[in-house]
Short mmCIF file of C-alpha atoms in Angstrom, two decimals:
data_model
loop_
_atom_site.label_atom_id
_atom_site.label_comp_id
_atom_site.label_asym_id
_atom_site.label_seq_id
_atom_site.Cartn_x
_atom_site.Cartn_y
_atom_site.Cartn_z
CA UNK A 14 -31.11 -75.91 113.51
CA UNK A 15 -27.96 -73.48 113.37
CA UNK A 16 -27.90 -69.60 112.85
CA UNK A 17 -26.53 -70.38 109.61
CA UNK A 18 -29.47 -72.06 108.55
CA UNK A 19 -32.20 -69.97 110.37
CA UNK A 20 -30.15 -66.91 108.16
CA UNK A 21 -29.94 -69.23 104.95
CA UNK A 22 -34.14 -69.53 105.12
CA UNK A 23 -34.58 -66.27 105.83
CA UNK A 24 -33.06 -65.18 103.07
CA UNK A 25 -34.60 -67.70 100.76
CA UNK A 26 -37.72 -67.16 101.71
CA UNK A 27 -37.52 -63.50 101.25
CA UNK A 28 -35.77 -63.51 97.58
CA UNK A 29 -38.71 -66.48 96.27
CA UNK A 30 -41.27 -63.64 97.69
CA UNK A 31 -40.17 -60.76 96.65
CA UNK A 32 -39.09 -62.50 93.36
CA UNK A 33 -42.79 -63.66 93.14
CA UNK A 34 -44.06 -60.27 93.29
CA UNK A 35 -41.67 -58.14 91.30
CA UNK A 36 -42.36 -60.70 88.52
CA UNK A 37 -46.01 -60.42 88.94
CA UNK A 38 -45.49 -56.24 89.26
CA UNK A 39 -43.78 -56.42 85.79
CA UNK A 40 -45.93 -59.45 84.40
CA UNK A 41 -48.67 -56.73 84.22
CA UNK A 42 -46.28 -54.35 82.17
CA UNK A 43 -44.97 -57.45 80.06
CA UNK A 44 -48.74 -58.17 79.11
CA UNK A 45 -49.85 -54.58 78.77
CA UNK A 46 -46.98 -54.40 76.07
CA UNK A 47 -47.25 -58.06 74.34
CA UNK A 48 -50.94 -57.03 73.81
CA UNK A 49 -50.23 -53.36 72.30
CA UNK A 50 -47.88 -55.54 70.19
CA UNK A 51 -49.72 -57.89 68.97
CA UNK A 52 -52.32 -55.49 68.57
CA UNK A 53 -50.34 -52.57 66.35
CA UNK A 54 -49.92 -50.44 69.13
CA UNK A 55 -47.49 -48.48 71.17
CA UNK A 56 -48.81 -49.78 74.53
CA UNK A 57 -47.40 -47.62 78.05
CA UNK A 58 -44.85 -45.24 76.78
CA UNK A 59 -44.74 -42.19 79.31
CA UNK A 60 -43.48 -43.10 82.63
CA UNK A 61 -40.03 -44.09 82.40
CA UNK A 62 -37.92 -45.16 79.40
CA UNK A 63 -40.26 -47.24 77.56
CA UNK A 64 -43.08 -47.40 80.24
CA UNK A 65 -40.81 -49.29 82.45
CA UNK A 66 -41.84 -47.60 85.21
CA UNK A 67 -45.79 -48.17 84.60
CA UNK A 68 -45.75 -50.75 87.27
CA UNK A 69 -44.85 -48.90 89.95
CA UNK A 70 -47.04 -46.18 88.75
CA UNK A 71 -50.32 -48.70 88.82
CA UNK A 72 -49.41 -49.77 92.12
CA UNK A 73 -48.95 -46.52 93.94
CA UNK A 74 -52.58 -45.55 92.21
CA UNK A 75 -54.28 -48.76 93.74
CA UNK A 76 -52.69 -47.58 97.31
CA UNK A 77 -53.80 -44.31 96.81
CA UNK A 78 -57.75 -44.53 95.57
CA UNK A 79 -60.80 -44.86 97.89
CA UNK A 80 -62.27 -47.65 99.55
CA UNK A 81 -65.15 -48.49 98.71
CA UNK A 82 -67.16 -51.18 101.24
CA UNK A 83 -70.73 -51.15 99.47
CA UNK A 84 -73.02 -50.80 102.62
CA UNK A 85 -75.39 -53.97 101.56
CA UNK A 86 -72.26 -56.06 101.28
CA UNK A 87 -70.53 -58.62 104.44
CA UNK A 88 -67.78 -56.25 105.25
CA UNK A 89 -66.09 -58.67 107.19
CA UNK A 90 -66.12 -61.47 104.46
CA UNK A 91 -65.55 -58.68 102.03
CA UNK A 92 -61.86 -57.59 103.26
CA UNK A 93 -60.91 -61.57 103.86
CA UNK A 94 -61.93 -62.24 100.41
CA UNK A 95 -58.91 -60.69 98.18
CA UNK A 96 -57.02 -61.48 101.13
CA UNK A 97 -57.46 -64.82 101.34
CA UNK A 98 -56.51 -65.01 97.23
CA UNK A 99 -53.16 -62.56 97.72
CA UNK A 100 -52.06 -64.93 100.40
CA UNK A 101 -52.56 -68.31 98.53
CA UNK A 102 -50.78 -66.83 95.84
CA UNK A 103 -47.90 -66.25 98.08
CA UNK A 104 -48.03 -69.67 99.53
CA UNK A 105 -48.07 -72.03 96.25
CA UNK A 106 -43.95 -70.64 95.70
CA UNK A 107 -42.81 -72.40 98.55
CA UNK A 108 -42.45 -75.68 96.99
CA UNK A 109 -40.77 -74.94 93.98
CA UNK A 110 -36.99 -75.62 93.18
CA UNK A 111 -35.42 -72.70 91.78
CA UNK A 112 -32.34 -74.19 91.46
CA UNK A 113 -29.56 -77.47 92.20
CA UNK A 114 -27.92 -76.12 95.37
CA UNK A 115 -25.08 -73.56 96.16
CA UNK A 116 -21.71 -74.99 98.06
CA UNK A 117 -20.16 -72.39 100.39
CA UNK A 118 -17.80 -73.05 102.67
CA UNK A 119 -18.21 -76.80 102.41
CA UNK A 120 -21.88 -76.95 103.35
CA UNK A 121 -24.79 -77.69 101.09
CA UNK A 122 -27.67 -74.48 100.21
CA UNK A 123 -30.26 -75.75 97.99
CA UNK A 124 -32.60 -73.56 96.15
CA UNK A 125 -35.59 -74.36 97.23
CA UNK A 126 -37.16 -73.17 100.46
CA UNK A 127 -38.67 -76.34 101.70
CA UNK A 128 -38.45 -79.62 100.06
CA UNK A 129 -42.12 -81.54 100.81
CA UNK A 130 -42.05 -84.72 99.91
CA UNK A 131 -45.67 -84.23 98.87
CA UNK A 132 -44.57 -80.86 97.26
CA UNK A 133 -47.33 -81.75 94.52
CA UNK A 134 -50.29 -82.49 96.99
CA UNK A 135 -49.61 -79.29 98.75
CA UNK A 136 -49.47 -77.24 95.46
CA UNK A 137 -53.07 -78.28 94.27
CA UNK A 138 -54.26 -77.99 98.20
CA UNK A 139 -52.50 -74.58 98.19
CA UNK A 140 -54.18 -73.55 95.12
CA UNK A 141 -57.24 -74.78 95.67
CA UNK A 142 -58.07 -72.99 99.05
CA UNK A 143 -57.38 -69.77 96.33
CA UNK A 144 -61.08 -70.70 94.67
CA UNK A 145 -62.06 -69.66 98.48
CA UNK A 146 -60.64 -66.11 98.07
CA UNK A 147 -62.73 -65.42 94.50
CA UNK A 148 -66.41 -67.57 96.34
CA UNK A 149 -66.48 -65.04 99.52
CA UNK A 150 -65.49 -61.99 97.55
CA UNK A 151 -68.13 -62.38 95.08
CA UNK A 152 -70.58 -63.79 97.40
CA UNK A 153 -69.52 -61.33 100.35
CA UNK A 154 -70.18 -58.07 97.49
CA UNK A 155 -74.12 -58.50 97.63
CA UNK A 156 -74.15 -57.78 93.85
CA UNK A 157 -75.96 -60.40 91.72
CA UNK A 158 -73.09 -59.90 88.88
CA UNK A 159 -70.13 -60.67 91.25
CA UNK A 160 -72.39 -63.76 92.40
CA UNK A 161 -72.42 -65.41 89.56
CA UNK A 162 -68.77 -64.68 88.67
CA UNK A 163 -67.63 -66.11 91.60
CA UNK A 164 -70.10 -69.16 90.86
CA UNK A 165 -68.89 -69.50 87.45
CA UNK A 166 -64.82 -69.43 88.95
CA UNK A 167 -65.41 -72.01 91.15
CA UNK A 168 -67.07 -74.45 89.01
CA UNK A 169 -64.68 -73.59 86.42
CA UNK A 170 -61.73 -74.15 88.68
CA UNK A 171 -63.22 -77.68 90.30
CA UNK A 172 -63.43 -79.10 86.68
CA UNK A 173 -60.59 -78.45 85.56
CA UNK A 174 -58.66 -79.61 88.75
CA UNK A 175 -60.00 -83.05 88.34
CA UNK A 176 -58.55 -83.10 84.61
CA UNK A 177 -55.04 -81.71 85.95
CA UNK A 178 -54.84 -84.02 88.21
CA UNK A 179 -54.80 -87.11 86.28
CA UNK A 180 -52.62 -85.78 83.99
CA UNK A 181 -50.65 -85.43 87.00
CA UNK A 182 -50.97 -88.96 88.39
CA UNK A 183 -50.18 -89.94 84.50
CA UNK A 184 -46.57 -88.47 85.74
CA UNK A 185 -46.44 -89.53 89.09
CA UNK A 186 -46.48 -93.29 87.69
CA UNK A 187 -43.47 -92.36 85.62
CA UNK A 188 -41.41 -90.32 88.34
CA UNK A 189 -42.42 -92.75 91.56
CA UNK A 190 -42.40 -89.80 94.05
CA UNK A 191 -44.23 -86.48 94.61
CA UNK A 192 -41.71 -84.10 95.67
CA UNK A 193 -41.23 -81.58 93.30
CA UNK A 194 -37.10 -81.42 93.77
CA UNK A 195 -37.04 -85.06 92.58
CA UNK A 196 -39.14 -84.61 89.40
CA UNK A 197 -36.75 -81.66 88.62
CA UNK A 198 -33.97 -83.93 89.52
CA UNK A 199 -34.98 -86.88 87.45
CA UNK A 200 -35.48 -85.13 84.22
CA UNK A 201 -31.56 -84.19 84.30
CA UNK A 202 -30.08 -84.05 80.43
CA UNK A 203 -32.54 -84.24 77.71
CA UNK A 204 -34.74 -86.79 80.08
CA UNK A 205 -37.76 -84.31 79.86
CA UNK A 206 -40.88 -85.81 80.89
CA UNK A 207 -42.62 -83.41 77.92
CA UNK A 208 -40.33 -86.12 75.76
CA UNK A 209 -42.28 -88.92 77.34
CA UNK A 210 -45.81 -87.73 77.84
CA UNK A 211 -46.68 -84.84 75.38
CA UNK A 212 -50.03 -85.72 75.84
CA UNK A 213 -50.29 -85.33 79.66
CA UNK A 214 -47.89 -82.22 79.13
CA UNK A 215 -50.42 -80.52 76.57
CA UNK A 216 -53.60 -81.67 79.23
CA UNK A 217 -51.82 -79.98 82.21
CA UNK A 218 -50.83 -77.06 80.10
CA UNK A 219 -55.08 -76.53 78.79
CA UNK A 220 -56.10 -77.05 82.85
CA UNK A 221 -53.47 -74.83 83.93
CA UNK A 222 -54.93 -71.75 82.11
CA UNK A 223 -58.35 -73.06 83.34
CA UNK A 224 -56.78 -72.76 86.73
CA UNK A 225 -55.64 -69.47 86.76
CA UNK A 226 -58.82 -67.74 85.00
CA UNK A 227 -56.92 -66.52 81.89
CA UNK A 228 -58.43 -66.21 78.92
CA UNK A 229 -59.99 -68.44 76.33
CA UNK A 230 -61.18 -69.59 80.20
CA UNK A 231 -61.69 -66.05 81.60
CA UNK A 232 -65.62 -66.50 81.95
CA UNK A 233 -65.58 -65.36 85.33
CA UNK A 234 -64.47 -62.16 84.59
CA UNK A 235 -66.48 -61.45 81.32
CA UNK A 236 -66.94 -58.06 81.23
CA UNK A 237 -69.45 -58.17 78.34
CA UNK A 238 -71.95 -60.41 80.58
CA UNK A 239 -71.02 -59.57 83.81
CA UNK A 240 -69.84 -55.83 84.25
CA UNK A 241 -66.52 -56.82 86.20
CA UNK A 242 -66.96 -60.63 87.44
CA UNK A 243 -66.31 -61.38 91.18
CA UNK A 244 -64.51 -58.49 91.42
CA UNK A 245 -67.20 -55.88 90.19
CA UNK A 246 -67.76 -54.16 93.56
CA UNK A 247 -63.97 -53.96 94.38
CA UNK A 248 -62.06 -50.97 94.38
CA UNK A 249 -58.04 -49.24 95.58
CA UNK A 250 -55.99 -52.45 97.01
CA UNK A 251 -58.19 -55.22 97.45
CA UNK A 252 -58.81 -55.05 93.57
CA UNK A 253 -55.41 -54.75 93.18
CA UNK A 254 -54.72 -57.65 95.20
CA UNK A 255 -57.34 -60.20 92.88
CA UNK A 256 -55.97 -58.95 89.77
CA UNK A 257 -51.92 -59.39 91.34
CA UNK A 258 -53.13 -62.64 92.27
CA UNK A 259 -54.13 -63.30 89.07
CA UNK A 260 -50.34 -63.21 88.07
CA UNK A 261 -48.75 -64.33 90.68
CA UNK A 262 -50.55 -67.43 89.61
CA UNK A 263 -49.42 -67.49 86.45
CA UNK A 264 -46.36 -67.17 87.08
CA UNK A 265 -46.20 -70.37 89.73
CA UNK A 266 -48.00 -72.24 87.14
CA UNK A 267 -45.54 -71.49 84.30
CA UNK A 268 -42.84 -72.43 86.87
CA UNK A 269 -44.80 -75.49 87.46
CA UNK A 270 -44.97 -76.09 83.95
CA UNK A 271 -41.65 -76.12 83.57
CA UNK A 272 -40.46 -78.11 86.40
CA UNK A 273 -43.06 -80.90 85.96
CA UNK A 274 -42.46 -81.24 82.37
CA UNK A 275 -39.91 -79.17 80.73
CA UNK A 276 -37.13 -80.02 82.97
CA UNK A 277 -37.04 -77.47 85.56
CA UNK A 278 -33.43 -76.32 86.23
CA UNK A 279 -31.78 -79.00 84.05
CA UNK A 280 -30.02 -77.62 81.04
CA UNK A 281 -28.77 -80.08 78.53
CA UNK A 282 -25.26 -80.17 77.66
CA UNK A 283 -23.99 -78.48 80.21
CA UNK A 284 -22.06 -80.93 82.36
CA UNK A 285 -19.75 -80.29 79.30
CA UNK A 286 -18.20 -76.41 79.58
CA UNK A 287 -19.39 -75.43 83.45
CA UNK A 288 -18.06 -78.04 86.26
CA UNK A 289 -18.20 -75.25 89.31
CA UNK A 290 -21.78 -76.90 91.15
CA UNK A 291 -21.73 -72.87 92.21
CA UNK A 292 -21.63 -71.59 88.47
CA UNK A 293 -23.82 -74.73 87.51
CA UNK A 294 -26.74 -74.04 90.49
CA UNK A 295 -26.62 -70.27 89.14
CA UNK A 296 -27.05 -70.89 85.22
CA UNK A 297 -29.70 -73.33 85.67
CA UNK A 298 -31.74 -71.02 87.78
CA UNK A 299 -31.05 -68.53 84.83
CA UNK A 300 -32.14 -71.07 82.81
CA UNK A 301 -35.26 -71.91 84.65
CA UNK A 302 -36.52 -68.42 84.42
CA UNK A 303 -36.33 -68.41 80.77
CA UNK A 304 -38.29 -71.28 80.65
CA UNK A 305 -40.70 -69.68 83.12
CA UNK A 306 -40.40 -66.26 81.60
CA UNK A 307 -41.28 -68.36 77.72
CA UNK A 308 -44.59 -69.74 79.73
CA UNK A 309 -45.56 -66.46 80.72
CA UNK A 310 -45.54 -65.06 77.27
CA UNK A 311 -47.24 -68.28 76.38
CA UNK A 312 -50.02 -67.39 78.48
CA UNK A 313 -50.21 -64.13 77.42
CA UNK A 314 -49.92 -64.35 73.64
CA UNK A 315 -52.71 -67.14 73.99
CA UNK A 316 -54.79 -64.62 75.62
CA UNK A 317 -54.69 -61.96 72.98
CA UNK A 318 -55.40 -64.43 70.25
CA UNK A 319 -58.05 -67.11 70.99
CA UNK A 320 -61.35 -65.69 71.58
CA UNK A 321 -63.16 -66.51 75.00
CA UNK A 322 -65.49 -69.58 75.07
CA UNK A 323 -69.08 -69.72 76.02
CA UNK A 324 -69.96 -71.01 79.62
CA UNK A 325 -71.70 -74.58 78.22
CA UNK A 326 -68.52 -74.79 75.77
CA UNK A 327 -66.44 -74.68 79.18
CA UNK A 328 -67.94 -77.10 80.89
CA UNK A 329 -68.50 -79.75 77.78
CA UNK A 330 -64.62 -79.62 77.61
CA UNK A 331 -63.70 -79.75 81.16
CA UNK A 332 -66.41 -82.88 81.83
CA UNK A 333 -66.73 -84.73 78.30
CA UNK A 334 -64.01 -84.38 77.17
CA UNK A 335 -60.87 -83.33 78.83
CA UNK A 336 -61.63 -85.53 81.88
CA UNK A 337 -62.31 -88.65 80.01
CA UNK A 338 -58.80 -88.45 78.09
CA UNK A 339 -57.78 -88.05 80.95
CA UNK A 340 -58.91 -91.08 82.69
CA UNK A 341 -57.87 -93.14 79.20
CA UNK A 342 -53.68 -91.28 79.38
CA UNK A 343 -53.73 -92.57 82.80
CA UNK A 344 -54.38 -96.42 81.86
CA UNK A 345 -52.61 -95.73 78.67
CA UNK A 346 -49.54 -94.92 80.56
CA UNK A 347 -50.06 -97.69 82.61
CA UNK A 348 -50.49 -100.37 79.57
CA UNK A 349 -47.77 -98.49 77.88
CA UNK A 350 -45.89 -98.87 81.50
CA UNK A 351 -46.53 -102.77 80.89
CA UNK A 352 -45.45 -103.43 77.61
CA UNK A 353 -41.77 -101.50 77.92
CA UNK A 354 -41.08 -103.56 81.42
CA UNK A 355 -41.53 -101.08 83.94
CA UNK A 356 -43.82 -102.80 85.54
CA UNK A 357 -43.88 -106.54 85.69
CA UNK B 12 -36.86 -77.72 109.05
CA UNK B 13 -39.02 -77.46 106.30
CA UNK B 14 -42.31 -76.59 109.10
CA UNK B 15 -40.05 -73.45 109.79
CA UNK B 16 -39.49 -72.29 106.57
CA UNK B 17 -43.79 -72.91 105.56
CA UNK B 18 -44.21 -71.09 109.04
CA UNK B 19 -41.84 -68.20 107.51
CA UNK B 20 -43.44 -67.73 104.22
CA UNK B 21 -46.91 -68.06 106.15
CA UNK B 22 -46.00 -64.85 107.95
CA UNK B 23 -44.96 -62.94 105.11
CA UNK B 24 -48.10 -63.90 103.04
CA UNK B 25 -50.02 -62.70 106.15
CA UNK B 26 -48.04 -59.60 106.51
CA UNK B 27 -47.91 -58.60 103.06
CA UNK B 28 -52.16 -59.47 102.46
CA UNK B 29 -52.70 -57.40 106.09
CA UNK B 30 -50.00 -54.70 105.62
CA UNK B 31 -51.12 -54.11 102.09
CA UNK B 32 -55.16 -53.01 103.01
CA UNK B 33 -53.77 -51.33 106.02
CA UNK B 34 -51.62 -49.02 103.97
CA UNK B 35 -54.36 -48.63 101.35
CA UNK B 36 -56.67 -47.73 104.44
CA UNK B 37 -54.21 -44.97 105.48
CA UNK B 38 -53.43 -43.30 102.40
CA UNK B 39 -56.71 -43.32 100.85
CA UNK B 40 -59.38 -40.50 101.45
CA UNK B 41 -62.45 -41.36 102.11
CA UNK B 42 -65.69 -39.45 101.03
CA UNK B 43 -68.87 -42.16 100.79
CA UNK B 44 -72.10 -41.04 100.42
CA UNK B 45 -75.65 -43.23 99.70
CA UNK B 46 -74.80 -43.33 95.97
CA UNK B 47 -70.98 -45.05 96.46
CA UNK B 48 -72.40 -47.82 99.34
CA UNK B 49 -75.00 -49.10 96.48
CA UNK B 50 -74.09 -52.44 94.45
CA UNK B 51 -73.03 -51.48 90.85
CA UNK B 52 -75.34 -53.50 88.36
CA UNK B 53 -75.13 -51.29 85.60
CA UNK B 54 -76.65 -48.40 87.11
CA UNK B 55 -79.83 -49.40 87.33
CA UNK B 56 -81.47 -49.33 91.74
CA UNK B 57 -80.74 -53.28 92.20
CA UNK B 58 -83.52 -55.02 93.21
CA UNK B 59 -83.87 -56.91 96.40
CA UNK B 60 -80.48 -59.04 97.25
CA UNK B 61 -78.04 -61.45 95.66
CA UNK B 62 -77.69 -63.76 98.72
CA UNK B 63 -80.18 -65.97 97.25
CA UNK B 64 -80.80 -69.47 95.60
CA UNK B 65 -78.84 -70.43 92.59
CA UNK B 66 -79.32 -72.52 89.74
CA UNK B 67 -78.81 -75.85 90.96
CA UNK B 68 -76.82 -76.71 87.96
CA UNK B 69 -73.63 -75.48 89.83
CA UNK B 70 -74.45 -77.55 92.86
CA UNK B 71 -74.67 -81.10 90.56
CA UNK B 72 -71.34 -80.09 89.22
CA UNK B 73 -69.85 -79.55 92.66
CA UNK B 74 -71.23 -82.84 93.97
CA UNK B 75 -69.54 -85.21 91.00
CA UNK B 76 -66.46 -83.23 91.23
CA UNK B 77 -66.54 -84.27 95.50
CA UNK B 78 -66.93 -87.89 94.31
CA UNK B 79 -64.04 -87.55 91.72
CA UNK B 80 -61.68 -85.64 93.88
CA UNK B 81 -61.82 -88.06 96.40
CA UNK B 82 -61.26 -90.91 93.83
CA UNK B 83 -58.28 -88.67 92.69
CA UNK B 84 -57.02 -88.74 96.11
CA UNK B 85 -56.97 -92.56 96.31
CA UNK B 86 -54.85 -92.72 93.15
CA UNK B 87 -51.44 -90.88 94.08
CA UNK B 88 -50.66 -93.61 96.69
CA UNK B 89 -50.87 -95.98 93.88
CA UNK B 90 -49.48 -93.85 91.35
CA UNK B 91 -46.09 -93.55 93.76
CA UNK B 92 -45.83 -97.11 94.14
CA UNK B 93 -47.28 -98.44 90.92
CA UNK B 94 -43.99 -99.78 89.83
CA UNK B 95 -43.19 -101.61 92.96
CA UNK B 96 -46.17 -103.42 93.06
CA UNK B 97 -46.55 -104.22 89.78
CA UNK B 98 -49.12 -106.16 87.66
CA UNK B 99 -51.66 -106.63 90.38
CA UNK B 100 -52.11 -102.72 91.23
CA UNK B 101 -52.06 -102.34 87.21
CA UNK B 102 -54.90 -104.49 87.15
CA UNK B 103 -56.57 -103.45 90.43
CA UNK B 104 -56.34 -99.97 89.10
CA UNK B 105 -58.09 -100.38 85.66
CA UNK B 106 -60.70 -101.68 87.14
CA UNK B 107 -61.18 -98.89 89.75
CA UNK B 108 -60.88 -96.29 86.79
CA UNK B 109 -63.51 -98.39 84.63
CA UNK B 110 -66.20 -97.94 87.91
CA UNK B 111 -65.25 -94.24 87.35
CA UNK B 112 -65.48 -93.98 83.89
CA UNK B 113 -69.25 -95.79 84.11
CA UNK B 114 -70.00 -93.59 87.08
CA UNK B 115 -69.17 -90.29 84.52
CA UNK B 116 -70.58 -92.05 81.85
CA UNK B 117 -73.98 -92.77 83.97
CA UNK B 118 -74.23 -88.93 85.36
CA UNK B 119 -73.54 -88.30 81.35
CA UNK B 120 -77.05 -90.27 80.32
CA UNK B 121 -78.59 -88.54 83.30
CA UNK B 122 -78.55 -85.11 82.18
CA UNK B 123 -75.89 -83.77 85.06
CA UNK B 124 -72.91 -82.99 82.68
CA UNK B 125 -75.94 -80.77 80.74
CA UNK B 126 -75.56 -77.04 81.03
CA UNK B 127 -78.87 -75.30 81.31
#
């Protein structure tokens, strides 16, 4: 490995993680206001032209406020807890490819920081080591409320993961490979795979809000049953750190979204006007955060307009219903597979 | 290549989780007393603790969803090569997904998929 390429890392790995959390700073903002709009209000207003500084406001505050360790709780386990879910978060970004690939000087840059060949695998492992982070913070508070929402999250999260993932193998018998850059690749043109499996698409999309605790699935946190949810006992930066985690999250899964099934950096029609790979690489990543940036709002506007479900209502959909569709989209792809020739 | 750039990101999540409660640890004050160190349950003295047994409804979930998952695991393989293979893993696979379905279907009739 050159300097060149030790520097070229570097760098990438520092933009995807600082983009991460500057879009997961102003994700709060961005859902603070979508709410006050949908809601006929004014939402933050004071610091900053329009609020815009709010962000940096909530953050300093969560640096700046006590610390408090309840003394009946695990300390230990209590401290790894929202540090355990802050660092998953971090993690699940790696895999993603922000964009084709930048050509200086002759030499080849893609945008994407490493390319796994079992970039999906290492998503849903990545991911699901995060149900760890919510279990030992609850269970590590000592506080029968925090308990059960960390219970509640994890049985939440290990239903719906089974339904995600068939929808995902649904697409893996389509694409023939599980790394992530050749999915995005594939689905270059109008070739989305949302084109071809709406179904799967609208499965992943139900399991992916599932996944990420936002609401109608926001049982764990159900303030009107369980004072705060796992995070009750939490206060100053390790709350900060569950609830940041919360949308970094989102924001990897609406990039996942949209590079599983709404083609991912491809934008149609543009092979016509922009023939630069350099001005190409950089307008699909543009493009790519619209689509990520739509999927955000998506998540949000679904929050402030669905109500939340009850915890049997939860578990009936994940188990009896969304899992066997599942099952039947998987052989359904595979008959439908059959019939067109791909598979003899 | 790609080890080096996981091993990168690993540090940064590290540093940014650790340097992030450190911070917090140095800029807060601190003033607890008896009343702060108790566990919040709406006010009320808590009785005895939560590091107790829990409905066992959580831990029938848990087990299907082991027996699932690793089901799950044995189908990317074949979803990856499902077109080179062809008919036969078609075939070999409905059948593996019909055991599943009857396995659901039978913890269904049992009463495991009911929440209490």
């Amino acid at each position: 490995m050159e300097w060149g390429d030790i520097i070229y890392k570097s760098i990438l790995v520092v933009c995807v993680f600082s983009v991460s959390l500057l879009v997961a700073m102003y994700s709060t903002y961005a859902e603070r206001k979508i709410a006050a709009f949908l809601q006929d209000r004014l939402g933050p207003n004071r610091a900053g032209p329009f609020g815009i500084l709010q962000p940096v406001a909530d953050g300093v505050k969560m640096f700046m406020k006590e610390e408090i360790i309840p003394d009946v709780s695990n300390k230990a386990l209590f401290i790894i807890g929202p540090s355990v879910a802050m660092f998953t978060a971090c993690m699940t970004g790696v895999v993603i490819p922000w964009g084709t690939e930048l050509v200086i000087g002759g030499k080849h840059y893609p945008l994407q920081v490493t390319d796994v060949n079992i970039g999906i695998l290492y998503l849903f492992g990545v991911v699901s080591i995060g149900v760890y982070g919510i279990m030992i913070g609850g269970w590590a508070s000592n506080n029968k409320y925090s308990l059960l929402g960390a219970i509640r999250a994890s049985s939440q999260m290990i239903s719906y993961e089974l339904a995600m993932g068939l929808s995902i193998v649904a697409l893996i018998m389509m694409t023939g490979t599980l790394s992530v850059r050749e999915i995005a690749a594939q689905q270059v043109g109008w070739h989305w795979n949302v084109l071809y499996q709406p179904f799967g698409c609208l499965l992943f999309m139900i399991c992916a809000f599932a996944e990420t605790n936002r609401a109608p699935f926001d049982l764990p946190e159900c303030e009107t049953e369980l004072v705060g949810g796992y995070h009750t006992e939490y206060s100053s930066m390790k709350l900060g750190f569950y609830l940041f985690a919360e949308y970094i999250n989102m924001f990897i899964s609406s990039a996942v979204i949209a590079t599983l099934y709404f083609g991912g950096y491809n934008m149609p029609f543009i092979g016509r006007w922009v023939h630069d790979p350099n001005w190409m690489a950089i307008l699909g990543t543009v493009f790519f955060f619209c689509k990520i940036f739509f999927f955000i709002f998506l998540f949000m506007w679904v929050r402030w307009t669905l109500p939340r479900f009850r915890y049997d209502q939860l578990m009936n959909l994940g188990w009896k219903i969304l899992i066997p569709l599942a099952l039947l989209h998987v052989a359904a792809t595979g008959v439908v597979m059959w019939l067109t020739g791909q598979i003899h | 290549m790609g080890a080096g750039s996981l091993i990168m990101l690993f540090i940064c999540g590290v540093a940014f989780a650790g340097g992030g409660i450190a911070l917090s640890w140095v800029l807060a004050k601190s003033s607890p007393n008896t009343a702060k160190g108790e566990a919040y349950e709406c006010g009320i003295p808590s009785t005895g603790t939560s590091w107790i047994q829990f409905n066992v409804g959580y831990y029938l979930f848990a087990l299907i969803f082991l027996v699932f998952d690793v089901e799950l695991v044995f189908m990317y393989p074949w979803a990856v090569v499902v077109k080179e293979v062809g008919m036969v893993a078609l075939v070999e696979i409905l059948i593996f997904m019909f055991i599943l379905f009857m396995g659901l279907v039978y913890a269904w009739k049992k009463g495991a998929l009911k929440w209490m």
